[in-house]
XYZ file of C-alpha atoms in Angstrom:
407
model
C 246.069 26.593 128.485
C 244.374 23.177 126.896
C 245.621 21.580 123.512
C 242.069 21.362 121.088
C 243.551 19.538 118.548
C 244.585 16.815 121.502
C 241.063 17.270 122.644
C 239.225 15.821 119.477
C 241.740 12.982 119.033
C 241.244 11.872 122.433
C 237.898 10.705 121.228
C 238.079 6.867 120.329
C 238.978 6.257 116.462
C 239.656 9.701 115.501
C 243.078 8.745 115.150
C 242.886 5.783 113.300
C 239.660 6.933 110.827
C 242.091 10.343 109.700
C 245.611 8.124 109.174
C 243.117 6.312 107.117
C 241.264 9.158 105.227
C 244.400 10.881 104.881
C 246.142 7.730 102.662
C 242.644 7.658 100.432
C 242.188 11.245 99.571
C 246.100 11.489 98.525
C 244.734 10.969 95.086
C 242.360 13.728 95.002
C 245.825 15.541 94.004
C 248.399 12.836 92.660
C 245.553 11.601 90.101
C 244.793 14.744 87.639
C 248.392 15.150 87.865
C 249.496 11.899 87.577
C 247.436 11.250 84.300
C 249.557 13.951 82.724
C 252.671 13.606 83.830
C 252.212 9.394 82.766
C 250.895 10.312 79.634
C 253.039 13.232 78.423
C 256.078 10.884 79.067
C 254.707 7.920 77.317
C 252.270 9.224 74.138
C 254.243 12.354 74.019
C 251.506 14.981 73.523
C 250.468 17.383 76.374
C 246.765 17.752 74.450
C 246.074 14.459 74.825
C 247.172 14.298 78.739
C 245.434 17.048 79.588
C 242.314 15.815 78.148
C 242.519 12.606 79.632
C 243.087 14.314 82.898
C 240.349 16.786 82.633
C 237.888 13.936 81.488
C 238.533 12.473 84.776
C 238.475 15.630 86.515
C 235.031 17.082 85.694
C 233.163 14.223 85.515
C 234.774 12.967 89.310
C 233.031 16.914 90.029
C 229.850 15.505 88.393
C 229.368 11.962 89.838
C 231.036 12.644 93.547
C 227.932 14.363 94.421
C 225.871 11.600 93.616
C 227.821 9.428 95.309
C 227.961 11.175 98.544
C 224.124 11.801 97.762
C 223.672 7.956 98.022
C 225.674 7.554 101.442
C 223.362 9.690 103.069
C 220.771 7.586 102.424
C 222.521 3.966 102.111
C 225.518 4.469 104.820
C 229.660 4.833 104.149
C 230.727 1.079 103.718
C 227.808 0.791 101.750
C 228.336 2.688 98.858
C 232.175 3.405 99.043
C 232.925 -0.125 98.849
C 231.829 -0.397 95.757
C 232.474 2.960 93.861
C 236.482 2.613 95.074
C 236.747 -0.997 93.547
C 235.053 0.321 90.514
C 237.696 3.970 90.898
C 240.465 1.400 91.751
C 239.877 -1.108 88.338
C 239.522 1.595 86.250
C 242.667 3.785 86.983
C 244.459 -0.241 86.824
C 242.995 0.019 83.469
C 244.331 3.378 82.516
C 247.730 2.313 83.624
C 247.748 -0.912 80.968
C 246.896 1.258 78.419
C 249.649 3.391 78.995
C 251.711 0.781 79.256
C 250.488 -1.587 76.208
C 249.821 0.928 73.744
C 245.990 0.321 73.715
C 243.444 2.472 71.560
C 243.283 6.056 72.842
C 239.301 5.912 73.286
C 240.618 3.343 76.191
C 242.604 6.117 77.999
C 239.152 8.281 78.143
C 236.728 5.428 79.349
C 238.666 4.631 81.990
C 239.553 8.109 82.905
C 235.562 8.316 83.083
C 235.363 5.511 84.769
C 237.598 6.246 87.372
C 235.925 9.342 87.908
C 233.568 6.958 90.458
C 236.387 7.751 93.384
C 234.716 9.189 96.049
C 234.977 12.291 98.014
C 237.054 11.445 100.996
C 237.174 15.151 102.418
C 233.194 14.897 102.951
C 233.506 11.605 104.554
C 235.815 12.807 107.089
C 234.058 15.617 107.794
C 230.563 13.945 108.009
C 232.510 11.613 110.736
C 233.794 14.556 112.739
C 230.223 16.239 112.575
C 228.931 13.274 113.763
C 230.990 12.946 116.840
C 230.934 17.092 117.386
C 227.660 18.233 115.822
C 226.306 22.043 117.524
C 229.667 22.040 119.669
C 233.023 23.840 119.317
C 235.288 20.946 118.851
C 233.866 20.800 115.419
C 235.258 24.241 114.212
C 238.866 22.854 115.278
C 237.839 19.353 113.988
C 236.972 21.001 110.468
C 240.434 23.796 111.109
C 242.252 20.019 111.036
C 240.367 18.904 108.027
C 241.231 22.190 106.084
C 245.011 21.518 107.142
C 245.121 18.270 106.012
C 243.865 18.855 102.406
C 246.410 21.826 102.242
C 249.111 18.938 102.796
C 247.348 16.725 100.932
C 248.160 19.465 97.808
C 251.410 20.594 98.660
C 252.573 16.530 99.037
C 250.656 15.023 96.691
C 250.989 16.756 93.161
C 254.672 16.981 93.880
C 254.837 13.438 95.034
C 253.132 11.979 92.226
C 255.088 14.191 89.715
C 258.562 13.012 91.460
C 258.003 9.294 91.121
C 256.841 9.386 87.486
C 259.652 11.323 86.976
C 262.527 9.239 88.916
C 260.960 5.931 88.415
C 258.797 5.419 85.595
C 255.931 7.136 84.233
C 252.883 5.069 85.770
C 254.366 4.907 89.039
C 252.870 7.974 90.485
C 249.254 6.577 89.357
C 250.286 2.993 90.839
C 251.010 4.211 94.047
C 247.853 6.337 93.639
C 245.812 3.641 93.249
C 247.337 1.788 95.986
C 247.222 4.449 98.457
C 242.926 4.918 97.013
C 242.286 1.021 97.797
C 244.295 0.420 101.267
C 243.034 3.797 102.646
C 239.204 3.777 101.598
C 239.688 -0.039 102.807
C 240.914 0.823 106.153
C 238.543 3.737 106.542
C 235.265 1.714 106.258
C 236.452 -0.512 107.753
C 235.895 1.656 111.017
C 232.684 1.503 111.878
C 232.272 2.326 115.041
C 232.950 6.350 113.941
C 230.555 5.161 110.876
C 227.753 8.484 110.962
C 224.231 6.772 111.155
C 221.937 7.025 108.344
C 219.266 9.893 108.917
C 216.372 9.435 106.538
C 213.828 12.303 105.816
C 209.858 11.317 107.065
C 207.545 11.265 104.330
C 207.009 9.857 100.774
C 208.196 12.662 98.707
C 211.727 11.736 96.977
C 214.936 13.615 98.910
C 216.090 16.263 97.345
C 219.298 17.139 96.412
C 221.524 19.130 98.973
C 222.222 21.350 95.490
C 218.953 23.218 95.292
C 219.473 24.205 98.991
C 220.069 28.080 98.759
C 223.116 28.057 101.608
C 224.631 25.206 99.540
C 224.237 27.284 96.155
C 225.630 29.937 97.574
C 228.801 29.023 99.167
C 229.339 26.323 96.362
C 229.350 29.357 93.979
C 231.507 31.529 96.562
C 233.950 28.528 96.642
C 234.152 28.062 92.744
C 235.321 32.091 93.063
C 238.343 30.817 95.859
C 239.309 27.890 93.404
C 240.369 30.162 90.991
C 242.173 32.450 92.969
C 243.705 29.061 93.897
C 244.994 27.685 90.649
C 245.239 31.147 89.480
C 248.165 31.562 91.815
C 250.043 28.139 90.531
C 249.834 29.235 86.961
C 250.762 32.679 87.307
C 253.713 32.011 89.790
C 255.167 29.178 87.283
C 254.886 31.678 84.468
C 256.593 35.059 86.273
C 259.703 32.583 87.769
C 259.911 31.671 83.989
C 260.195 34.914 82.820
C 262.274 36.446 85.151
C 264.941 34.081 84.388
C 264.383 31.731 87.780
C 261.574 28.811 86.786
C 262.774 26.718 89.684
C 261.733 29.178 92.543
C 258.122 28.461 91.186
C 258.082 25.272 93.976
C 259.112 27.870 96.341
C 256.873 30.818 95.793
C 253.408 27.833 95.440
C 254.558 26.112 98.372
C 254.902 29.413 100.754
C 251.192 30.232 99.603
C 250.300 26.961 100.942
C 251.716 27.197 104.410
C 250.559 30.260 104.786
C 247.119 29.257 104.092
C 247.895 26.051 106.209
C 249.550 27.724 109.488
C 246.762 30.299 109.639
C 244.237 27.507 109.581
C 245.766 25.442 112.299
C 245.392 29.091 114.254
C 242.334 29.442 113.715
C 240.889 26.193 114.902
C 242.878 26.350 118.139
C 241.364 30.116 118.959
C 237.641 29.096 118.389
C 236.545 32.215 117.644
C 232.554 33.243 119.005
C 231.837 35.352 116.027
C 228.896 34.143 113.663
C 229.735 31.859 110.865
C 228.429 34.035 108.658
C 230.324 37.051 109.535
C 233.598 34.906 109.688
C 233.282 33.687 105.974
C 232.373 37.510 105.361
C 235.713 38.652 106.851
C 237.886 35.634 105.176
C 237.044 36.047 101.558
C 237.115 40.201 102.162
C 240.480 39.481 103.412
C 240.928 37.254 100.245
C 240.159 39.850 97.928
C 241.930 42.425 99.092
C 245.043 40.668 99.921
C 244.827 39.701 95.846
C 245.357 43.436 94.611
C 248.996 43.420 94.963
C 249.229 40.202 92.972
C 250.142 41.717 89.439
C 252.486 44.486 90.669
C 255.095 42.047 92.359
C 258.091 42.066 89.697
C 260.583 40.358 91.756
C 260.849 36.696 93.160
C 261.080 38.019 96.615
C 258.092 40.590 96.663
C 256.042 37.566 94.520
C 256.498 35.101 97.194
C 255.382 37.696 99.894
C 252.573 38.753 98.205
C 251.550 34.740 97.513
C 252.017 34.242 101.522
C 250.109 37.046 102.309
C 247.301 36.174 99.467
C 247.317 32.796 100.650
C 246.536 33.616 104.956
C 242.433 33.276 104.026
C 242.110 29.956 101.911
C 241.871 27.548 105.250
C 239.643 30.417 107.329
C 237.152 30.230 104.252
C 237.427 26.310 103.983
C 236.663 26.434 108.020
C 233.931 28.674 108.026
C 232.684 27.389 104.760
C 232.185 23.613 105.705
C 230.420 24.803 109.358
C 227.901 26.989 107.593
C 226.842 23.437 105.487
C 226.800 21.480 109.007
C 224.949 24.186 110.156
C 222.548 24.954 107.403
C 221.893 21.011 105.404
C 219.728 18.595 107.660
C 222.092 16.059 108.517
C 220.064 13.625 106.232
C 222.094 15.092 103.564
C 224.728 16.980 105.280
C 227.671 14.368 103.044
C 226.207 15.420 100.235
C 226.241 19.430 100.644
C 229.523 18.648 101.856
C 230.587 17.523 98.605
C 228.845 20.194 96.265
C 231.280 22.624 98.470
C 234.564 20.843 97.715
C 233.742 19.988 93.959
C 232.961 24.020 94.013
C 236.880 24.077 94.820
C 237.341 21.882 92.010
C 235.575 23.505 89.028
C 236.984 26.721 90.360
C 240.699 25.561 90.190
C 239.747 23.964 86.622
C 238.773 27.408 85.124
C 240.563 29.423 87.068
C 244.288 28.092 85.186
C 242.416 27.857 82.374
C 241.503 31.391 82.092
C 244.882 32.487 83.828
C 247.045 30.414 81.081
C 245.020 32.506 78.310
C 245.659 35.812 79.931
C 248.993 34.905 80.591
C 249.164 33.840 76.896
C 247.654 36.499 75.344
C 248.361 39.481 77.855
C 251.733 38.401 79.418
C 252.828 36.392 83.021
C 252.106 39.388 85.136
C 248.425 39.831 83.966
C 247.568 36.260 84.963
C 246.853 37.361 88.427
C 244.426 40.063 87.437
C 242.089 36.903 87.299
C 242.549 36.069 90.956
C 241.652 39.852 91.687
C 238.588 39.590 89.986
C 237.708 35.868 91.821
C 238.280 37.517 94.889
C 235.933 40.080 94.416
C 233.676 37.733 93.203
C 233.397 35.377 96.238
C 233.774 38.596 98.223
C 230.472 39.257 96.325
C 228.627 36.426 96.479
C 229.278 35.720 100.404
C 227.790 39.339 101.392
C 224.831 39.359 98.760
C 223.823 35.979 100.524
C 224.204 37.207 104.277
C 221.068 36.714 104.970
C 220.412 32.947 103.693
C 223.705 31.968 105.257
C 222.265 33.147 108.586
C 219.150 31.173 108.398
C 216.840 34.709 108.619
C 215.373 33.994 104.980
C 212.350 32.359 105.315
C 211.983 31.301 102.036
C 215.299 29.099 101.726
C 213.574 26.250 102.278
C 216.136 24.770 105.106
C 213.094 24.992 108.325
C 210.834 22.463 106.803
C 213.292 20.236 105.592
C 215.555 20.565 108.829
C 212.035 19.677 111.008
C 211.378 16.261 108.374
C 214.904 15.458 108.630
C 215.627 12.426 111.312
């Protein structure tokens, strides 16, 4: 049996842009936690560290789709270069402000400007789509990207905090910024695999991808999925602390990501032929069902096992969601469409962490997982209700006319 991953990487340029893209997207995980680690050590105030980190994360969630919309219109190299320069300079200003003790407002201003950081997962998926559009290899490529995203979140956050603690407070942010600069430069220099710019015909201005109903449905569903991801992390930390084994939190969180990572790679190798909207429905249904035992896991081994099982549907959800975006969004706005979906994940993680933290504070560590249960049901309901639209059977979804106009 042939190795599907070997096949997709046999195409010239794929290994190079994947390696560069992996470096360039490490800051997605490193920067938010790196800001917290840096400021909590230098200023001694967790509220300030959290507020500056949230300023960066939420602003990036709003700006990244606009950057991607410009990429769809003008190309990756033309937009990623200035956006990354702005982000890198702003990160350096934030590091300097922390080291030099500049006024607090400079921290927030730097974090706001650093949010110009582009969505590298969207750029990578756009390149894979350009190479394998309407071919089964695309599902394998998306499976690889979902696995790589898992690795970024596993390694990036740990690396950022570890450097800040082991070396000096700004170390994690310095390395994160270097990865962003070097990785993006190496990525944009590879012009041979850069997607072609496709314009929508006619004089009317191109609408935003978020106005397309499939993008709205998938983005909302992944807000719920992101909430389950963050809730697992917050609740695992709280429960292991209550059980007197706080060091076990990293193990529990690790098996959560590992389960998702392994299943995602397997799914990419199998390449099932079932309709993508049905695959997504199954994935979110499994996500909802496997969340049900979480509030009842009362020991570390049971918690680790329950979290491992609940994580198996994360990567399949992401793989099929991005596959549906590729099918239901015109090529002229694909990068923006993918970015909105990744933004949904980020927003869900921020909201999930907040709500789970509130639940833990008010109702106890074990009850934080009820947020996962509710979020899983929300994802399943959203995808279930949107099946006709995701299947392309709804005449009012607006996709047909746009697809005919796009070239």
